[in-house]
CSV table of C-alpha atoms in Angstrom, one decimal:
chain,number,residue,atom,x,y,z
A,1,MET,CA,-11.4,-8.9,-4.8
A,2,HIS,CA,-8.4,-10.3,-3.0
A,3,GLY,CA,-9.1,-13.7,-2.5
A,4,GLY,CA,-12.1,-15.5,-1.2
A,5,PRO,CA,-15.2,-12.9,-0.5
A,6,LEU,CA,-14.9,-10.5,2.6
A,7,PHE,CA,-18.4,-10.6,4.0
A,8,VAL,CA,-20.7,-13.5,4.0
A,9,THR,CA,-24.7,-12.7,4.5
A,10,ASP,CA,-25.7,-16.2,6.2
A,11,ARG,CA,-25.8,-15.8,9.7
A,12,ALA,CA,-26.3,-19.4,10.9
A,13,ASN,CA,-24.1,-21.1,13.5
A,14,VAL,CA,-22.3,-17.5,13.7
A,15,PRO,CA,-22.1,-16.5,18.0
A,16,GLU,CA,-22.4,-13.3,19.0
A,17,LEU,CA,-19.0,-12.6,20.5
A,18,ARG,CA,-20.6,-10.9,23.5
A,19,LEU,CA,-24.1,-10.4,24.4
A,20,ASN,CA,-23.6,-6.8,26.1
A,21,MET,CA,-23.1,-4.8,23.3
A,22,LYS,CA,-21.7,-1.5,24.3
A,23,GLN,CA,-21.0,1.2,21.9
A,24,ARG,CA,-22.0,1.8,17.8
A,25,HIS,CA,-18.9,2.4,15.8
A,26,PHE,CA,-19.6,3.2,12.2
A,27,PHE,CA,-16.9,2.6,9.8
A,28,ILE,CA,-16.8,4.2,6.8
A,29,ILE,CA,-14.8,2.3,4.1
A,30,ASP,CA,-13.9,1.6,0.4
A,31,PRO,CA,-16.3,-0.7,-1.4
A,32,ILE,CA,-15.6,-4.4,0.0
A,33,GLU,CA,-14.0,-5.7,-3.3
A,34,ASP,CA,-11.1,-3.1,-3.0
A,35,LEU,CA,-10.3,-4.3,0.2
A,36,ASN,CA,-7.1,-6.5,0.6
A,37,PRO,CA,-7.8,-8.6,3.6
A,38,ALA,CA,-4.1,-9.5,4.2
A,39,LEU,CA,-3.3,-6.1,4.8
A,40,ASP,CA,-6.4,-4.4,5.3
A,41,SER,CA,-6.1,-2.3,8.6
A,42,SER,CA,-9.8,-1.2,8.9
A,43,LEU,CA,-11.6,-4.8,9.2
A,44,ARG,CA,-8.7,-5.5,11.9
A,45,MET,CA,-9.7,-2.4,13.9
A,46,ALA,CA,-13.6,-3.2,13.5
A,47,ARG,CA,-13.1,-6.7,14.6
A,48,ALA,CA,-10.8,-5.5,17.9
A,49,LEU,CA,-13.9,-3.3,18.8
A,50,ALA,CA,-16.3,-6.2,18.0
A,51,VAL,CA,-14.4,-8.5,20.5
A,52,ARG,CA,-14.9,-5.6,23.4
A,53,GLY,CA,-18.6,-6.4,22.9
A,54,HIS,CA,-19.3,-3.0,20.7
A,55,ARG,CA,-21.5,-3.2,17.6
A,56,ILE,CA,-20.2,-2.4,14.2
A,57,PHE,CA,-21.6,-0.9,11.3
A,58,PHE,CA,-20.2,-0.1,7.9
A,59,ALA,CA,-21.1,1.7,4.5
A,60,THR,CA,-19.2,3.7,1.5
A,61,ILE,CA,-19.3,7.4,1.1
A,62,ARG,CA,-21.8,7.2,-1.6
A,63,GLU,CA,-24.1,5.5,0.9
A,64,MET,CA,-24.2,8.8,2.9
A,65,SER,CA,-26.7,11.5,2.5
A,66,TRP,CA,-28.3,14.6,4.4
A,67,GLN,CA,-31.8,15.9,3.6
A,68,SER,CA,-33.4,19.3,4.8
A,69,GLY,CA,-35.2,18.6,8.1
A,70,LYS,CA,-33.1,15.9,9.5
A,71,GLU,CA,-30.7,17.3,12.1
A,72,ALA,CA,-27.7,15.2,10.8
A,73,ALA,CA,-26.5,13.2,7.9
A,74,SER,CA,-27.2,9.3,7.8
A,75,ALA,CA,-26.2,6.5,5.8
A,76,HIS,CA,-27.3,3.1,4.7
A,77,MET,CA,-25.3,0.8,6.9
A,78,VAL,CA,-25.0,-2.8,7.3
A,79,GLU,CA,-24.0,-4.6,10.4
A,80,ALA,CA,-20.7,-6.8,10.7
A,81,HIS,CA,-20.7,-9.6,13.0
A,82,PHE,CA,-17.3,-11.2,13.7
A,83,SER,CA,-16.3,-14.7,14.8
A,84,GLY,CA,-13.3,-16.3,16.1
A,85,SER,CA,-10.1,-14.7,14.8
A,86,ASP,CA,-11.5,-14.0,11.4
A,87,ILE,CA,-11.2,-10.6,10.0
A,88,ARG,CA,-13.8,-11.4,7.6
A,89,PRO,CA,-17.5,-10.2,9.1
A,90,VAL,CA,-21.0,-11.8,8.6
A,91,VAL,CA,-23.5,-9.1,7.6
A,92,THR,CA,-27.0,-8.4,7.9
A,93,PRO,CA,-29.4,-6.8,5.7
A,94,GLY,CA,-28.6,-2.7,5.6
A,95,ALA,CA,-30.7,-0.1,6.9
A,96,ARG,CA,-30.2,3.7,6.9
A,97,HIS,CA,-29.2,5.2,10.4
A,98,SER,CA,-28.6,8.5,11.5
A,99,LEU,CA,-25.1,9.8,11.8
A,100,ALA,CA,-26.2,11.3,15.4
A,101,ASP,CA,-27.2,7.7,16.7
A,102,CYS,CA,-23.7,6.6,16.5
A,103,ASP,CA,-21.1,6.5,19.6
A,104,ALA,CA,-18.0,6.9,17.1
A,105,ILE,CA,-17.6,7.5,13.5
A,106,HIS,CA,-14.1,5.9,11.9
A,107,MET,CA,-13.8,7.7,8.6
A,108,ARG,CA,-11.4,4.9,6.9
A,109,LYS,CA,-11.9,5.8,3.1
A,110,ASP,CA,-8.7,5.5,1.5
A,111,PRO,CA,-7.5,8.7,-0.5
A,112,PRO,CA,-6.8,10.0,-3.0
A,113,PHE,CA,-8.1,13.2,-1.0
A,114,ASP,CA,-10.5,14.3,-3.9
A,115,LEU,CA,-13.8,16.3,-3.9
A,116,SER,CA,-15.9,13.3,-3.0
A,117,TYR,CA,-13.6,12.8,0.2
A,118,ILE,CA,-14.1,16.4,0.9
A,119,GLU,CA,-18.0,16.6,0.2
A,120,ALA,CA,-18.2,13.4,2.8
A,121,THR,CA,-16.0,15.6,5.3
A,122,TRP,CA,-19.0,18.4,5.1
A,123,LEU,CA,-21.2,15.7,5.9
A,124,LEU,CA,-19.5,14.3,9.1
A,125,ASP,CA,-19.4,17.8,10.0
A,126,SER,CA,-23.2,17.9,10.7
A,127,VAL,CA,-22.4,15.3,13.7
A,128,ALA,CA,-18.8,16.6,14.6
A,129,SER,CA,-19.9,18.2,17.9
A,130,LYS,CA,-22.1,15.3,19.0
A,131,VAL,CA,-20.2,12.1,18.2
A,132,ARG,CA,-16.7,11.2,18.2
A,133,ILE,CA,-15.2,11.1,14.8
A,134,TYR,CA,-11.7,9.3,14.1
A,135,ASN,CA,-10.4,11.7,12.7
A,136,GLN,CA,-12.4,14.8,12.9
A,137,PRO,CA,-13.7,16.1,9.4
A,138,SER,CA,-11.9,19.4,10.1
A,139,ALA,CA,-8.5,17.8,10.6
A,140,LEU,CA,-9.1,15.8,7.8
A,141,ARG,CA,-9.1,19.1,5.7
A,142,ASN,CA,-6.7,20.9,7.3
A,143,PHE,CA,-3.9,18.5,7.5
A,144,ASN,CA,-2.8,17.5,3.9
A,145,GLU,CA,-0.7,14.1,4.3
A,146,LYS,CA,2.2,16.1,2.5
A,147,VAL,CA,2.1,19.4,3.4
A,148,THR,CA,1.6,19.0,7.4
A,149,ILE,CA,5.2,17.5,8.0
A,150,LEU,CA,6.3,21.4,7.5
A,151,LEU,CA,4.8,22.2,10.5
A,152,PHE,CA,7.1,20.3,12.3
A,153,PRO,CA,10.7,21.3,10.9
A,154,ASP,CA,12.6,20.0,13.7
A,155,ASP,CA,11.8,16.5,12.8
A,156,ILE,CA,12.2,16.3,8.9
A,157,LYS,CA,14.8,17.3,6.4
A,158,PRO,CA,14.5,20.3,4.3
A,159,ALA,CA,11.1,20.1,2.2
A,160,LEU,CA,9.8,22.5,-0.5
A,161,VAL,CA,5.8,22.9,-1.5
A,162,SER,CA,5.9,24.7,-4.8
A,163,SER,CA,4.4,24.8,-8.5
A,164,ASP,CA,7.3,27.5,-9.7
A,165,VAL,CA,9.5,25.5,-11.9
A,166,SER,CA,12.7,27.8,-11.1
A,167,GLU,CA,11.9,27.7,-7.1
A,168,ILE,CA,11.6,23.7,-7.2
A,169,ILE,CA,15.1,23.6,-9.7
A,170,GLY,CA,16.9,25.6,-7.3
A,171,PHE,CA,15.6,24.1,-4.4
A,172,ILE,CA,16.8,21.0,-5.8
A,173,GLU,CA,20.2,21.9,-6.5
A,174,LYS,CA,20.7,24.2,-3.3
A,175,SER,CA,19.1,21.9,-0.5
A,176,CYS,CA,18.9,18.3,-2.2
A,177,GLY,CA,22.3,18.1,-3.4
A,178,GLY,CA,20.7,17.7,-7.3
A,179,ASP,CA,18.9,14.8,-6.1
A,180,ALA,CA,14.9,14.8,-5.2
A,181,VAL,CA,11.8,12.9,-5.0
A,182,ILE,CA,9.0,15.1,-6.2
A,183,LYS,CA,5.4,14.0,-4.7
A,184,PRO,CA,1.7,15.1,-5.6
A,185,LEU,CA,-0.1,16.4,-2.6
A,186,ALA,CA,-3.3,14.5,-2.6
A,187,LEU,CA,-2.3,10.9,-4.1
A,188,PHE,CA,-1.5,7.7,-2.0
A,189,GLY,CA,0.5,4.6,-1.9
A,190,GLY,CA,3.3,6.1,-4.1
A,191,ARG,CA,1.5,7.2,-7.1
A,192,GLY,CA,2.9,10.2,-8.7
A,193,VAL,CA,6.2,10.0,-6.8
A,194,GLU,CA,9.2,10.7,-9.1
A,195,HIS,CA,12.8,10.6,-8.6
A,196,ILE,CA,14.8,13.2,-10.1
A,197,ARG,CA,18.5,14.3,-10.6
A,198,VAL,CA,19.6,17.8,-11.7
A,199,GLY,CA,23.1,18.7,-12.6
A,200,GLN,CA,25.9,16.2,-12.7
A,201,GLY,CA,25.0,12.7,-13.7
A,202,GLY,CA,21.3,13.8,-14.1
A,203,LEU,CA,19.2,15.9,-15.9
A,204,ALA,CA,20.5,19.5,-17.6
A,205,THR,CA,18.5,22.3,-16.4
A,206,GLY,CA,16.5,22.7,-19.2
A,207,GLU,CA,15.4,19.2,-19.6
A,208,ALA,CA,14.9,19.3,-15.5
A,209,ALA,CA,12.5,22.1,-16.1
A,210,ARG,CA,10.3,20.7,-18.7
A,211,GLN,CA,9.9,17.7,-16.7
A,212,ILE,CA,8.8,19.5,-13.8
A,213,THR,CA,6.6,21.8,-16.1
A,214,ALA,CA,4.5,18.6,-16.9
A,215,MET,CA,4.4,17.5,-13.4
A,216,THR,CA,3.0,20.7,-12.2
A,217,ARG,CA,1.0,20.5,-15.1
A,218,ASP,CA,2.2,23.9,-16.4
A,219,GLY,CA,2.3,25.5,-12.7
A,220,LEU,CA,-1.3,24.7,-11.9
A,221,GLU,CA,-0.5,22.0,-9.3
A,222,LYS,CA,1.8,22.3,-6.4
A,223,ARG,CA,4.3,19.4,-5.5
A,224,MET,CA,6.0,18.2,-2.5
A,225,VAL,CA,9.9,18.4,-3.0
A,226,GLN,CA,12.4,16.3,-0.6
A,227,PRO,CA,15.9,15.3,-0.7
A,228,PHE,CA,16.3,11.8,-1.7
A,229,ASP,CA,17.9,9.7,1.0
A,230,LYS,CA,19.2,6.8,-0.3
A,231,LYS,CA,18.6,5.2,3.3
A,232,VAL,CA,15.4,4.3,1.4
A,233,TYR,CA,16.6,1.3,0.1
A,234,ASP,CA,17.4,-0.3,3.6
A,235,GLY,CA,13.4,0.6,4.3
A,236,GLU,CA,11.1,3.1,5.7
A,237,VAL,CA,9.8,3.1,9.0
A,238,ARG,CA,6.3,2.8,9.4
A,239,ALA,CA,4.8,3.9,13.0
A,240,PHE,CA,1.1,4.1,14.2
A,241,CYS,CA,-0.2,6.2,16.8
A,242,VAL,CA,-3.4,6.3,18.8
A,243,GLY,CA,-3.9,9.0,21.2
A,244,GLY,CA,-0.6,10.5,20.8
A,245,GLU,CA,1.2,7.3,21.6
A,246,PRO,CA,2.9,4.8,19.1
A,247,VAL,CA,1.3,1.1,19.2
A,248,GLY,CA,2.9,-0.4,16.3
A,249,TRP,CA,6.1,0.0,14.1
A,250,CYS,CA,7.7,-2.1,11.1
A,251,LEU,CA,10.2,-1.5,8.4
A,252,LYS,CA,8.9,-1.3,4.8
A,253,ARG,CA,11.6,-2.8,2.7
A,254,PRO,CA,11.6,-1.6,-1.2
A,255,ALA,CA,11.2,-4.3,-3.9
A,256,GLU,CA,14.7,-5.2,-5.5
A,257,GLY,CA,15.9,-2.0,-7.7
A,258,GLN,CA,13.1,0.1,-6.2
A,259,PHE,CA,13.0,3.4,-4.0
A,260,LEU,CA,9.1,3.3,-3.3
A,261,ALA,CA,8.4,1.6,0.0
A,262,ASN,CA,4.8,0.9,-0.3
A,263,THR,CA,3.3,-2.4,-0.1
A,264,ARG,CA,1.4,-1.6,-3.0
A,265,ALA,CA,4.7,-1.3,-5.1
A,266,GLY,CA,6.0,-4.5,-3.6
A,267,ALA,CA,7.6,-3.8,-0.4
A,268,THR,CA,7.9,-6.0,2.2
A,269,LEU,CA,7.5,-5.9,5.9
A,270,GLU,CA,10.0,-6.5,8.6
A,271,PRO,CA,9.9,-6.2,12.5
A,272,TYR,CA,11.3,-2.8,13.5
A,273,ALA,CA,12.9,-1.7,17.0
A,274,PRO,CA,12.8,2.3,16.9
A,275,SER,CA,15.3,4.0,18.4
A,276,ALA,CA,15.2,6.8,21.0
A,277,SER,CA,15.1,9.5,18.8
A,278,GLU,CA,12.3,7.9,16.4
A,279,ILE,CA,10.4,7.2,19.2
A,280,ALA,CA,10.5,11.4,20.6
A,281,ARG,CA,9.8,12.4,17.0
A,282,VAL,CA,6.7,10.5,16.6
A,283,LYS,CA,5.4,11.2,19.8
A,284,ASN,CA,6.2,14.9,19.6
A,285,VAL,CA,3.8,15.2,16.3
A,286,ALA,CA,1.5,12.5,17.4
A,287,SER,CA,0.7,14.3,20.3
A,288,ARG,CA,0.1,18.0,18.8
A,289,LEU,CA,-1.9,16.3,15.9
A,290,ALA,CA,-4.3,14.2,18.7
A,291,ARG,CA,-4.9,17.5,20.5
A,292,ALA,CA,-6.1,19.4,16.9
A,293,GLY,CA,-8.3,16.6,16.0
A,294,ALA,CA,-6.3,13.7,14.7
A,295,PRO,CA,-5.4,11.0,17.1
A,296,ILE,CA,-5.1,8.2,14.2
A,297,VAL,CA,-2.0,8.9,13.0
A,298,GLY,CA,0.8,6.4,10.6
A,299,PHE,CA,4.2,8.2,10.2
A,300,ASP,CA,6.6,7.4,7.6
A,301,LEU,CA,10.5,7.8,8.5
A,302,ILE,CA,13.4,7.6,6.3
A,303,GLY,CA,17.1,8.1,7.8
A,304,GLY,CA,15.5,8.9,11.3
A,305,PHE,CA,13.2,11.7,10.0
A,306,VAL,CA,9.5,12.3,9.4
A,307,SER,CA,8.8,11.7,5.5
A,308,GLU,CA,5.4,11.8,5.4
A,309,ILE,CA,2.3,11.8,7.9
A,310,ASN,CA,-0.9,9.5,7.1
A,311,ILE,CA,-4.0,10.9,8.8
A,312,THR,CA,-6.8,10.1,6.2
A,313,SER,CA,-6.6,6.0,6.5
A,314,PRO,CA,-3.3,5.3,7.8
A,315,ARG,CA,-2.7,1.4,7.9
A,316,LEU,CA,-1.0,-0.2,10.8
A,317,LEU,CA,1.1,-2.3,9.4
A,318,LEU,CA,3.1,-5.2,11.0
A,319,PRO,CA,5.0,-7.9,9.7
A,320,PRO,CA,3.5,-11.3,8.8
A,321,GLY,CA,4.0,-13.9,11.3
A,322,THR,CA,3.8,-11.9,14.5
A,323,PRO,CA,0.1,-12.4,16.0
A,324,ALA,CA,1.0,-11.5,19.4
A,325,ALA,CA,2.4,-8.0,18.1
A,326,GLU,CA,-0.6,-7.8,16.0
A,327,HIS,CA,-3.1,-8.4,18.8
A,328,SER,CA,-1.5,-6.3,21.2
A,329,ALA,CA,-1.6,-3.2,18.6
A,330,TYR,CA,-5.4,-3.7,17.8
A,331,GLU,CA,-6.2,-4.2,21.5
A,332,GLN,CA,-4.2,-0.9,22.1
A,333,PHE,CA,-6.4,0.7,19.6
A,334,ALA,CA,-10.0,-0.9,20.7
A,335,ALA,CA,-8.9,0.1,24.4
A,336,TRP,CA,-8.1,3.6,23.7
A,337,ILE,CA,-11.3,4.2,21.4
A,338,GLU,CA,-13.2,2.5,23.8
A,339,ARG,CA,-12.2,5.0,26.6
A,340,ASP,CA,-12.0,8.0,24.5
A,341,CYS,CA,-15.9,7.3,23.6
A,342,GLY,CA,-17.1,6.5,26.8
A,343,GLN,CA,-19.1,4.0,28.1
A,344,VAL,CA,-22.3,4.5,26.0
A,345,SER,CA,-25.4,1.9,26.2
A,346,ALA,CA,-26.4,0.3,23.1
C-alpha cells in the first residue's frame, strides 16, 4: 500500500457533504491496496462527484457477476463518503446491487487489457443501453490504446502494427531512420516498451531479427512500431479530455537517462501550455472518440504528434502544487458527467 490506508470504516464524525444525493455513480477500480493516492485519478473523480451531492460506490471486477433470471449483472459494492479535501473515503459495509440501479458506471480498472478485463465488459453490456458507462464497453473493446492512433493518420507520425519480422525491420529502416520504439499492444505504464536501433550505430540486421522474433514470440504477438523521437527526453505531453474537450494538460519529463515518460518509471510532472496545433489535434481525435462511446480519454503527445490514446483508465495528471488547476479540471469532469447523466433522483 502507498502511504496510509485509503479507506476507513468508522463513520463517526464524518459529515455528509450534501443531504440531497442525486445520482448513483459506480466506480469499478483496482484493489485499494494497489492505488497510489498521490497520482490516482479515480478517487479524485469520485470525490468531485460526491462534492456535487452524488452517491459513490466502489467494487473490483472480481466482485461482478451475472446470474440467470436477472436482467442485469450485479456487483458487491461499498458506498464511499468523502470529507473535506481528503481523497480517502470512509466506506460503509458492502452489499450486492444490480448495475441497472446505477445512474452511471465508471470503468476505472487499469490495464493490462486481458481476458479478465474483456469479461468485465461483457457483464457491462447487460446495462449498456440503460446506464451511462464511461467508457462504453464496446468502445473499450474496439479502440485498442496503441492501434487506435492509426485511425488518425494526420495527427500521428508513421506507425506500424505487425508481427512479421521482415516487415518490422523494413519499416524501422525506411520509416524510422533505423531508430524505433516497439510496444506491446495490451500493456501499460511503459511495460514491455523497447528502444531499438538497426543499421549504422545499432544492431546488425540478423541480431535485430532475433530480438524482434523474441519480442513477438516468434510472430505470434503483434507489436506497435514507431519512430523514436528524441524530443521525448524533453518530455511527453499528457492531455486529458472529457466529452471531446481537453480539461487538463501537463508535461511528463522522463527520469535522467530514461526515455520512458511514465510516472511509474520515475517521470516527473510539470506545468504545460499547449500549442494551438496540439489543442487542435487533441480536440479532433477526442471529439470523434466521444461520439463513438469513449468520452473520457487521455492523450500522450511527443513532438506535437499523438503517440498513444488511453481510454481504459486514463489518469488526469497535473503537476504537484497546482490545487487551483486540479480543482478546475476535476470540477469540469464532474460537471460534464452530471450533465451527461441527467438529473436522476437517488
